[in-house]
Amino acid sequence: MPTTQLREISPAARLENVRYAIRDLACVADEVSKQGHKILPLNIGDPLNFDFVTPPHLIEAVHKSMRDGKNGYSPSSGVKEAIEAIRGEAARKGITNIHDVFVTSGVSETVDICLAALLNPGDNLLTPCPDYPLYSAVLSKLDVPLNTYYLDESNGWQPDLDDIRKKITPRTRGIVLINPNNPTGSVCTRQMLEDIAELARRHNLVIFADEIYDKLIIDDDPHLAMAKVASDVPVITFGGLSKNYLAPGWRIGWGIASGEAQAIKPYIEGINKLLRARLCANHPEQYAIKPALEGPQDHLIEVKRKLRSRRNLTMKWCQETPRVSCVAPRGAFYAYPAIDIPEDDEIFVRELIRQKHVMVVHGSGFGQRPGTKHFRIVFLPDEKTLTTAYAAIADLLRERYN
Ligand SMILES: Cc1ncc(COP(=O)(O)O)c(C=O)c1O
């Protein structure tokens, strides 16, 4: 008689805190789609879902690398020409004191490896609130409790320095700074970068500078890298092809480790142990890194023109719509308006999907100050789609709360 496994297999208890609001809403959207409605997706941070295309010279580079037989494993840190190109780009951004560069399967894997290589049980890491949920998911996996600091809406969503100071404990090992920010679209001031660097110096923190959107500054101001401002501080700068180079499905990200050599070298050895253990990042796609960073950047002109027009349309709607207010995004492609409603923002967002077939993500899915309510808009869709979606959101606000 063959035996059958009947007992339930429960997942690890540490996954309790893993939340990914964006994907969780998908169940509601599925219901609505099954009823035959088309959903307007203002929730997906993937430019390729909209009218953006991967630059053809990058596709050609990957195609060529496959034809040239680059289909085996690569070195664990990445192929030489890619690493040199990332170093060159870092130098152009004024990052000095670089001790290591490594290529990973998206920034998602850089984050996974860098946090796992740093944190012991009992340690904590400062992450922003609202946050990009990858960080809290990785911390849950490591059984490391959340220690969040607020971004300050009344100060253009800049990090709240007083809150950061209050939250630093003797076991705080580092701080995550997402700049330009997801979900608020804010860009840090030089003064803010300097102040955070000073706190890091004083408390021996590693700074994780998630700069994956650094070329998507909407109004053309230059982006200032944290590692440039803090060349002596241990900083891991995250970058990749997903956003700036419109190739999220290739899963190519990287980390740049900089700072005082003596301080950062043992940590870099730890990172490299984990890099070796997982063999390597996607091999052929790494050959797009050099042409991306050193080749024509023409696509960025068009991308930023679209983002500027769609950001402006979004802000106009926010200004004209009762119950809605929003800090103008300056980078990336997200807006994070506050809504003045008498119920949870999650209920509002679920009803928006059910009744108006528009999908945004509730602020409580990213974390927010108690008593405040928000939703995140991805303003990647074209102007016509955005206009239709915004009219539907305004209708629901009026019908439900007036
Ligand atoms: C702030 C931030 N960091 C990291 C990522 C993940 O990037 P990747 O596609 O390189 O894994 C995203 C994706 O949306 C993001 O918004």
Short mmCIF file of C-alpha atoms and ligand atoms in Angstrom, two decimals:
data_model
loop_
_atom_site.label_atom_id
_atom_site.label_comp_id
_atom_site.label_asym_id
_atom_site.label_seq_id
_atom_site.Cartn_x
_atom_site.Cartn_y
_atom_site.Cartn_z
CA MET A 1 0.00 0.00 0.00
CA PRO A 2 1.53 3.38 -0.94
CA THR A 3 1.47 5.76 2.01
CA THR A 4 -0.01 9.22 1.65
CA GLN A 5 1.26 12.32 3.41
CA LEU A 6 -1.86 13.75 5.03
CA ARG A 7 -0.58 16.12 7.66
CA GLU A 8 -0.53 19.78 6.72
CA ILE A 9 2.90 21.25 5.94
CA SER A 10 2.98 24.60 7.68
CA PRO A 11 5.30 27.37 6.50
CA ALA A 12 7.97 28.78 8.82
CA ALA A 13 6.56 30.99 11.58
CA ARG A 14 9.00 33.78 10.68
CA LEU A 15 7.05 34.34 7.46
CA GLU A 16 4.14 35.80 9.48
CA ASN A 17 5.48 39.30 8.86
CA VAL A 18 6.11 38.89 5.16
CA ARG A 19 3.63 41.08 3.36
CA TYR A 20 3.57 42.17 -0.20
CA ALA A 21 0.48 44.33 -0.47
CA ILE A 22 0.90 44.79 -4.20
CA ARG A 23 0.59 41.08 -4.87
CA ASP A 24 -2.02 40.53 -2.13
CA LEU A 25 -4.46 42.83 -3.94
CA ALA A 26 -4.12 40.58 -6.96
CA CYS A 27 -6.79 38.24 -5.49
CA VAL A 28 -9.36 41.06 -5.57
CA ALA A 29 -8.28 41.96 -9.08
CA ASP A 30 -8.63 38.33 -10.20
CA GLU A 31 -12.24 38.28 -8.94
CA VAL A 32 -13.03 41.41 -10.95
CA SER A 33 -11.24 40.18 -14.08
CA LYS A 34 -13.18 36.89 -13.95
CA GLN A 35 -16.37 38.95 -14.11
CA GLY A 36 -15.10 40.24 -17.46
CA HIS A 37 -13.83 43.70 -16.41
CA LYS A 38 -10.54 45.16 -17.56
CA ILE A 39 -8.43 46.50 -14.67
CA LEU A 40 -6.49 49.75 -15.07
CA PRO A 41 -3.21 48.83 -13.38
CA LEU A 42 -1.76 51.82 -11.51
CA ASN A 43 -0.03 49.44 -9.16
CA ILE A 44 2.79 47.86 -11.13
CA GLY A 45 6.25 49.41 -11.14
CA ASP A 46 7.18 47.66 -14.39
CA PRO A 47 7.65 50.16 -17.25
CA LEU A 48 7.46 47.31 -19.78
CA ASN A 49 3.76 46.89 -18.93
CA PHE A 50 3.24 50.30 -20.51
CA ASP A 51 4.60 52.28 -23.47
CA PHE A 52 8.30 51.87 -22.59
CA VAL A 53 10.69 49.53 -24.39
CA THR A 54 14.10 48.14 -23.58
CA PRO A 55 16.78 49.97 -25.64
CA PRO A 56 17.45 47.76 -28.71
CA HIS A 57 21.25 47.93 -28.39
CA LEU A 58 20.96 46.21 -25.01
CA ILE A 59 18.78 43.45 -26.43
CA GLU A 60 21.35 42.98 -29.19
CA ALA A 61 24.18 42.75 -26.62
CA VAL A 62 22.39 39.98 -24.69
CA HIS A 63 21.49 38.17 -27.90
CA LYS A 64 25.10 38.33 -29.05
CA SER A 65 26.40 37.06 -25.70
CA MET A 66 24.15 34.01 -25.98
CA ARG A 67 25.27 33.38 -29.55
CA ASP A 68 28.88 33.77 -28.39
CA GLY A 69 28.36 30.96 -25.92
CA LYS A 70 28.18 32.96 -22.67
CA ASN A 71 25.69 30.46 -21.37
CA GLY A 72 27.63 28.78 -18.60
CA TYR A 73 28.12 30.04 -15.05
CA SER A 74 29.90 33.37 -14.73
CA PRO A 75 32.35 34.33 -11.96
CA SER A 76 30.38 34.78 -8.71
CA SER A 77 30.91 38.55 -8.59
CA GLY A 78 30.05 38.98 -12.25
CA VAL A 79 31.89 39.25 -15.56
CA LYS A 80 34.94 41.51 -15.72
CA GLU A 81 33.66 43.93 -18.37
CA ALA A 82 30.43 44.50 -16.38
CA ILE A 83 32.28 45.13 -13.14
CA GLU A 84 34.62 47.59 -14.85
CA ALA A 85 31.65 49.41 -16.38
CA ILE A 86 29.93 49.69 -12.98
CA ARG A 87 33.16 51.02 -11.45
CA GLY A 88 33.42 53.55 -14.28
CA GLU A 89 29.83 54.72 -13.73
CA ALA A 90 30.46 54.97 -9.97
CA ALA A 91 33.54 57.12 -10.66
CA ARG A 92 31.45 59.42 -12.89
CA LYS A 93 29.06 59.83 -9.97
CA GLY A 94 31.96 60.81 -7.71
CA ILE A 95 32.05 57.58 -5.70
CA THR A 96 35.59 56.90 -4.51
CA ASN A 97 37.09 54.47 -2.01
CA ILE A 98 35.46 51.50 -3.78
CA HIS A 99 36.59 48.09 -2.49
CA ASP A 100 34.21 45.73 -4.24
CA VAL A 101 31.58 45.56 -6.99
CA PHE A 102 29.32 42.56 -7.50
CA VAL A 103 26.52 41.70 -9.93
CA THR A 104 23.38 39.93 -8.70
CA SER A 105 19.99 38.71 -9.94
CA GLY A 106 18.34 42.09 -9.55
CA VAL A 107 18.79 44.49 -6.65
CA SER A 108 16.45 42.09 -4.85
CA GLU A 109 19.29 39.58 -4.58
CA THR A 110 21.83 42.27 -3.61
CA VAL A 111 19.57 43.20 -0.72
CA ASP A 112 19.08 39.57 0.29
CA ILE A 113 22.81 38.87 0.32
CA CYS A 114 23.93 42.13 1.93
CA LEU A 115 21.47 41.92 4.81
CA ALA A 116 22.12 38.22 5.40
CA ALA A 117 25.88 38.88 5.45
CA LEU A 118 25.51 41.61 8.09
CA LEU A 119 22.83 40.79 10.62
CA ASN A 120 23.03 38.50 13.63
CA PRO A 121 20.05 37.49 15.80
CA GLY A 122 19.32 40.44 18.10
CA ASP A 123 20.66 43.02 15.62
CA ASN A 124 18.38 45.46 13.89
CA LEU A 125 18.41 47.57 10.74
CA LEU A 126 16.72 50.93 10.22
CA THR A 127 14.32 50.86 7.26
CA PRO A 128 12.07 53.66 6.03
CA CYS A 129 8.35 53.88 6.72
CA PRO A 130 6.65 53.90 4.24
CA ASP A 131 8.99 51.32 2.77
CA TYR A 132 9.56 49.15 -0.26
CA PRO A 133 8.35 45.77 1.10
CA LEU A 134 11.37 43.76 -0.04
CA TYR A 135 13.33 44.99 2.98
CA SER A 136 10.83 43.86 5.60
CA ALA A 137 10.42 40.50 3.79
CA VAL A 138 14.18 39.84 3.89
CA LEU A 139 14.34 40.90 7.54
CA SER A 140 11.51 38.47 8.36
CA LYS A 141 13.46 35.69 6.66
CA LEU A 142 16.43 36.51 8.88
CA ASP A 143 14.23 36.69 11.99
CA VAL A 144 15.34 40.30 12.50
CA PRO A 145 12.63 42.56 13.95
CA LEU A 146 11.60 45.69 12.06
CA ASN A 147 13.04 48.99 13.26
CA THR A 148 11.45 51.61 11.02
CA TYR A 149 12.04 55.35 10.81
CA TYR A 150 9.47 57.71 9.39
CA LEU A 151 9.72 59.68 6.20
CA ASP A 152 8.29 63.11 6.96
CA GLU A 153 5.38 64.08 4.72
CA SER A 154 5.41 67.65 6.07
CA ASN A 155 9.02 67.95 4.91
CA GLY A 156 8.60 66.63 1.34
CA TRP A 157 8.96 63.01 2.55
CA GLN A 158 12.58 63.55 3.62
CA PRO A 159 13.74 61.09 6.32
CA ASP A 160 12.77 62.24 9.83
CA LEU A 161 16.19 62.71 11.41
CA ASP A 162 14.88 63.03 14.96
CA ASP A 163 13.03 59.77 14.55
CA ILE A 164 16.19 58.09 13.21
CA ARG A 165 18.17 59.33 16.21
CA LYS A 166 15.53 57.97 18.58
CA LYS A 167 15.45 54.56 16.93
CA ILE A 168 19.21 53.86 16.94
CA THR A 169 20.03 51.20 19.55
CA PRO A 170 23.37 49.59 20.47
CA ARG A 171 22.35 46.69 18.17
CA THR A 172 21.51 48.84 15.13
CA ARG A 173 23.89 47.76 12.37
CA GLY A 174 22.78 49.88 9.46
CA ILE A 175 20.26 52.08 7.73
CA VAL A 176 18.44 51.73 4.40
CA LEU A 177 17.94 54.88 2.36
CA ILE A 178 15.87 54.61 -0.83
CA ASN A 179 16.73 57.63 -2.97
CA PRO A 180 14.87 58.43 -5.26
CA ASN A 181 12.19 56.91 -3.13
CA ASN A 182 9.59 54.23 -3.71
CA PRO A 183 6.73 54.83 -2.77
CA THR A 184 6.91 58.64 -2.30
CA GLY A 185 8.98 59.82 -5.30
CA SER A 186 11.06 62.07 -3.01
CA VAL A 187 14.74 62.80 -3.57
CA CYS A 188 17.06 63.44 -0.61
CA THR A 189 18.69 66.82 -0.15
CA ARG A 190 22.49 67.05 0.17
CA GLN A 191 22.07 68.22 3.75
CA MET A 192 19.99 65.13 4.55
CA LEU A 193 22.63 62.83 3.05
CA GLU A 194 25.32 64.59 5.09
CA ASP A 195 23.28 64.35 8.29
CA ILE A 196 22.60 60.63 7.82
CA ALA A 197 26.26 60.03 7.02
CA GLU A 198 27.19 61.78 10.28
CA LEU A 199 24.85 59.53 12.26
CA ALA A 200 26.34 56.49 10.53
CA ARG A 201 29.87 57.62 11.49
CA ARG A 202 28.89 58.20 15.07
CA HIS A 203 27.06 54.87 15.49
CA ASN A 204 29.16 52.65 13.25
CA LEU A 205 26.33 51.94 10.79
CA VAL A 206 26.48 50.55 7.26
CA ILE A 207 24.42 52.66 4.86
CA PHE A 208 22.45 50.75 2.21
CA ALA A 209 21.91 53.35 -0.49
CA ASP A 210 19.19 51.96 -2.77
CA GLU A 211 19.68 54.18 -5.82
CA ILE A 212 17.99 51.98 -8.39
CA TYR A 213 16.06 55.02 -9.75
CA ASP A 214 19.04 57.39 -9.87
CA LYS A 215 18.68 58.25 -13.58
CA LEU A 216 14.95 58.89 -13.29
CA ILE A 217 15.06 62.33 -11.70
CA ILE A 218 12.07 63.94 -13.36
CA ASP A 219 13.13 67.59 -13.34
CA ASP A 220 16.68 66.95 -14.53
CA ASP A 221 18.52 67.92 -11.33
CA PRO A 222 21.59 65.72 -10.94
CA HIS A 223 21.33 62.81 -8.51
CA LEU A 224 23.74 62.94 -5.62
CA ALA A 225 25.06 59.55 -4.52
CA MET A 226 25.21 58.91 -0.78
CA ALA A 227 28.62 57.25 -1.26
CA LYS A 228 29.97 60.47 -2.79
CA VAL A 229 28.90 62.51 0.21
CA ALA A 230 30.21 59.89 2.65
CA SER A 231 33.39 58.43 1.13
CA ASP A 232 34.71 57.33 4.53
CA VAL A 233 31.49 55.60 5.68
CA PRO A 234 30.75 51.94 4.80
CA VAL A 235 28.14 52.31 2.05
CA ILE A 236 26.70 49.66 -0.25
CA THR A 237 25.17 51.42 -3.25
CA PHE A 238 22.50 49.44 -5.10
CA GLY A 239 21.86 49.91 -8.82
CA GLY A 240 20.64 47.88 -11.75
CA LEU A 241 19.05 47.56 -15.17
CA SER A 242 15.40 47.12 -14.05
CA LYS A 243 14.34 50.76 -13.96
CA ASN A 244 16.94 53.08 -15.57
CA TYR A 245 17.44 50.71 -18.49
CA LEU A 246 13.94 49.29 -18.78
CA ALA A 247 14.88 45.63 -18.41
CA PRO A 248 13.33 44.37 -15.15
CA GLY A 249 12.84 40.84 -16.46
CA TRP A 250 16.56 40.36 -17.02
CA ARG A 251 17.12 40.40 -13.26
CA ILE A 252 20.36 42.37 -13.27
CA GLY A 253 21.36 44.43 -10.24
CA TRP A 254 24.59 45.25 -8.48
CA GLY A 255 26.19 46.45 -5.29
CA ILE A 256 29.14 48.84 -4.91
CA ALA A 257 30.93 48.65 -1.57
CA SER A 258 32.78 51.81 -0.54
CA GLY A 259 34.15 53.44 2.60
CA GLU A 260 37.15 53.21 4.89
CA ALA A 261 38.97 50.02 3.81
CA GLN A 262 39.77 48.73 7.27
CA ALA A 263 36.17 49.03 8.39
CA ILE A 264 34.44 47.50 5.40
CA LYS A 265 36.79 44.71 4.27
CA PRO A 266 35.65 41.96 6.69
CA TYR A 267 32.04 42.63 5.75
CA ILE A 268 32.92 42.42 2.04
CA GLU A 269 34.45 38.99 2.69
CA GLY A 270 31.14 37.90 4.22
CA ILE A 271 29.21 39.15 1.21
CA ASN A 272 31.55 37.28 -1.12
CA LYS A 273 31.01 34.00 0.77
CA LEU A 274 27.30 34.28 0.00
CA LEU A 275 27.96 35.38 -3.57
CA ARG A 276 30.02 32.24 -4.12
CA ALA A 277 27.44 30.00 -2.44
CA ARG A 278 24.73 31.01 -4.93
CA LEU A 279 27.15 30.56 -7.89
CA CYS A 280 26.41 33.64 -10.04
CA ALA A 281 23.91 36.10 -11.48
CA ASN A 282 22.30 35.54 -14.90
CA HIS A 283 25.26 35.29 -17.22
CA PRO A 284 24.29 36.47 -20.74
CA GLU A 285 22.33 39.46 -19.43
CA GLN A 286 25.45 40.79 -17.69
CA TYR A 287 26.78 41.70 -21.13
CA ALA A 288 24.13 44.43 -21.33
CA ILE A 289 25.70 46.30 -18.40
CA LYS A 290 28.64 47.85 -20.29
CA PRO A 291 26.57 49.03 -23.30
CA ALA A 292 23.92 50.30 -20.88
CA LEU A 293 26.29 52.38 -18.77
CA GLU A 294 28.68 53.45 -21.54
CA GLY A 295 26.48 53.49 -24.66
CA PRO A 296 23.79 55.92 -25.85
CA GLN A 297 21.46 57.21 -23.12
CA ASP A 298 18.87 58.55 -25.59
CA HIS A 299 16.02 56.49 -24.17
CA LEU A 300 16.27 58.45 -20.91
CA ILE A 301 15.26 61.69 -22.65
CA GLU A 302 12.02 60.09 -23.85
CA VAL A 303 11.40 58.26 -20.56
CA LYS A 304 11.82 61.47 -18.55
CA ARG A 305 9.63 63.45 -20.95
CA LYS A 306 6.82 60.93 -20.42
CA LEU A 307 7.35 60.80 -16.67
CA ARG A 308 7.32 64.61 -16.43
CA SER A 309 4.06 64.89 -18.35
CA ARG A 310 2.42 62.06 -16.35
CA ARG A 311 3.68 63.41 -13.03
CA ASN A 312 2.29 66.85 -13.88
CA LEU A 313 -1.08 65.38 -14.86
CA THR A 314 -1.12 63.40 -11.60
CA MET A 315 -0.33 66.49 -9.52
CA LYS A 316 -2.99 68.56 -11.29
CA TRP A 317 -5.56 65.89 -10.45
CA CYS A 318 -4.39 65.70 -6.83
CA GLN A 319 -4.67 69.48 -6.49
CA GLU A 320 -8.15 69.61 -8.01
CA THR A 321 -9.68 66.61 -6.25
CA PRO A 322 -11.39 67.00 -2.89
CA ARG A 323 -10.00 64.77 -0.08
CA VAL A 324 -6.70 64.29 -1.95
CA SER A 325 -3.35 66.04 -1.37
CA CYS A 326 0.10 65.06 -2.54
CA VAL A 327 3.75 66.01 -2.20
CA ALA A 328 5.02 66.37 -5.78
CA PRO A 329 7.25 63.41 -6.73
CA ARG A 330 10.70 64.43 -8.00
CA GLY A 331 12.05 61.06 -9.02
CA ALA A 332 11.07 57.49 -10.01
CA PHE A 333 7.44 56.96 -11.13
CA TYR A 334 5.41 56.89 -7.94
CA ALA A 335 3.10 59.36 -6.24
CA TYR A 336 1.89 58.84 -2.69
CA PRO A 337 -1.17 61.04 -2.10
CA ALA A 338 -2.79 61.41 1.31
CA ILE A 339 -6.56 60.79 1.39
CA ASP A 340 -8.94 62.23 3.90
CA ILE A 341 -11.51 59.45 4.35
CA PRO A 342 -13.33 57.98 7.36
CA GLU A 343 -12.31 54.35 6.75
CA ASP A 344 -9.11 52.37 6.21
CA ASP A 345 -7.24 53.07 3.01
CA GLU A 346 -7.19 49.31 2.32
CA ILE A 347 -11.00 49.21 2.23
CA PHE A 348 -11.00 52.16 -0.14
CA VAL A 349 -8.48 50.49 -2.43
CA ARG A 350 -10.37 47.18 -2.49
CA GLU A 351 -13.62 49.01 -3.32
CA LEU A 352 -11.81 50.95 -6.02
CA ILE A 353 -10.85 47.68 -7.69
CA ARG A 354 -14.31 46.15 -7.24
CA GLN A 355 -16.40 49.16 -8.28
CA LYS A 356 -14.18 51.15 -10.65
CA HIS A 357 -11.67 48.51 -11.80
CA VAL A 358 -8.69 50.72 -11.00
CA MET A 359 -5.83 49.26 -9.04
CA VAL A 360 -3.59 51.29 -6.72
CA VAL A 361 -1.93 50.14 -3.48
CA HIS A 362 -3.06 51.24 -0.01
CA GLY A 363 -0.69 53.19 2.22
CA SER A 364 -1.12 50.69 5.06
CA GLY A 365 0.59 48.16 2.75
CA PHE A 366 3.77 50.28 2.85
CA GLY A 367 3.50 51.50 6.43
CA GLN A 368 2.55 55.04 7.41
CA ARG A 369 2.21 57.26 10.49
CA PRO A 370 -0.78 56.21 12.62
CA GLY A 371 -3.88 58.17 11.70
CA THR A 372 -2.72 58.97 8.16
CA LYS A 373 -4.10 57.36 5.01
CA HIS A 374 -2.54 57.17 1.58
CA PHE A 375 -2.42 55.22 -1.62
CA ARG A 376 0.39 54.74 -4.07
CA ILE A 377 -0.04 55.54 -7.71
CA VAL A 378 2.32 54.26 -10.39
CA PHE A 379 2.09 56.97 -13.03
CA LEU A 380 3.67 54.90 -15.83
CA PRO A 381 0.45 54.48 -17.93
CA ASP A 382 -0.16 56.93 -20.79
CA GLU A 383 -2.05 60.19 -20.22
CA LYS A 384 -5.33 58.83 -21.58
CA THR A 385 -5.30 55.83 -19.23
CA LEU A 386 -4.30 58.00 -16.28
CA THR A 387 -7.08 60.50 -17.01
CA THR A 388 -9.67 57.70 -17.11
CA ALA A 389 -8.32 56.15 -13.91
CA TYR A 390 -8.20 59.47 -12.03
CA ALA A 391 -11.79 60.30 -13.03
CA ALA A 392 -12.87 56.91 -11.66
CA ILE A 393 -11.00 57.45 -8.36
CA ALA A 394 -12.60 60.91 -7.96
CA ASP A 395 -16.03 59.35 -8.65
CA LEU A 396 -15.58 56.75 -5.93
CA LEU A 397 -14.39 59.36 -3.43
CA ARG A 398 -17.46 61.47 -4.17
CA GLU A 399 -19.95 58.60 -4.21
CA ARG A 400 -18.65 56.94 -1.07
CA TYR A 401 -17.85 59.85 1.22
CA ASN A 402 -20.04 62.81 0.27
C1 LIG B 1 13.36 50.73 -4.20
C2 LIG B 1 13.49 49.44 -4.94
N1 LIG B 1 14.56 48.66 -4.70
C3 LIG B 1 14.71 47.49 -5.34
C4 LIG B 1 13.78 47.04 -6.27
C5 LIG B 1 13.99 45.70 -6.92
O1 LIG B 1 14.72 45.84 -8.07
P1 LIG B 1 15.22 44.61 -8.97
O2 LIG B 1 14.26 44.49 -10.10
O3 LIG B 1 16.58 45.04 -9.44
O4 LIG B 1 15.26 43.40 -8.11
C6 LIG B 1 12.67 47.84 -6.56
C7 LIG B 1 11.64 47.38 -7.51
O5 LIG B 1 10.57 47.92 -7.66
C8 LIG B 1 12.51 49.06 -5.88
O6 LIG B 1 11.45 49.86 -6.09
#
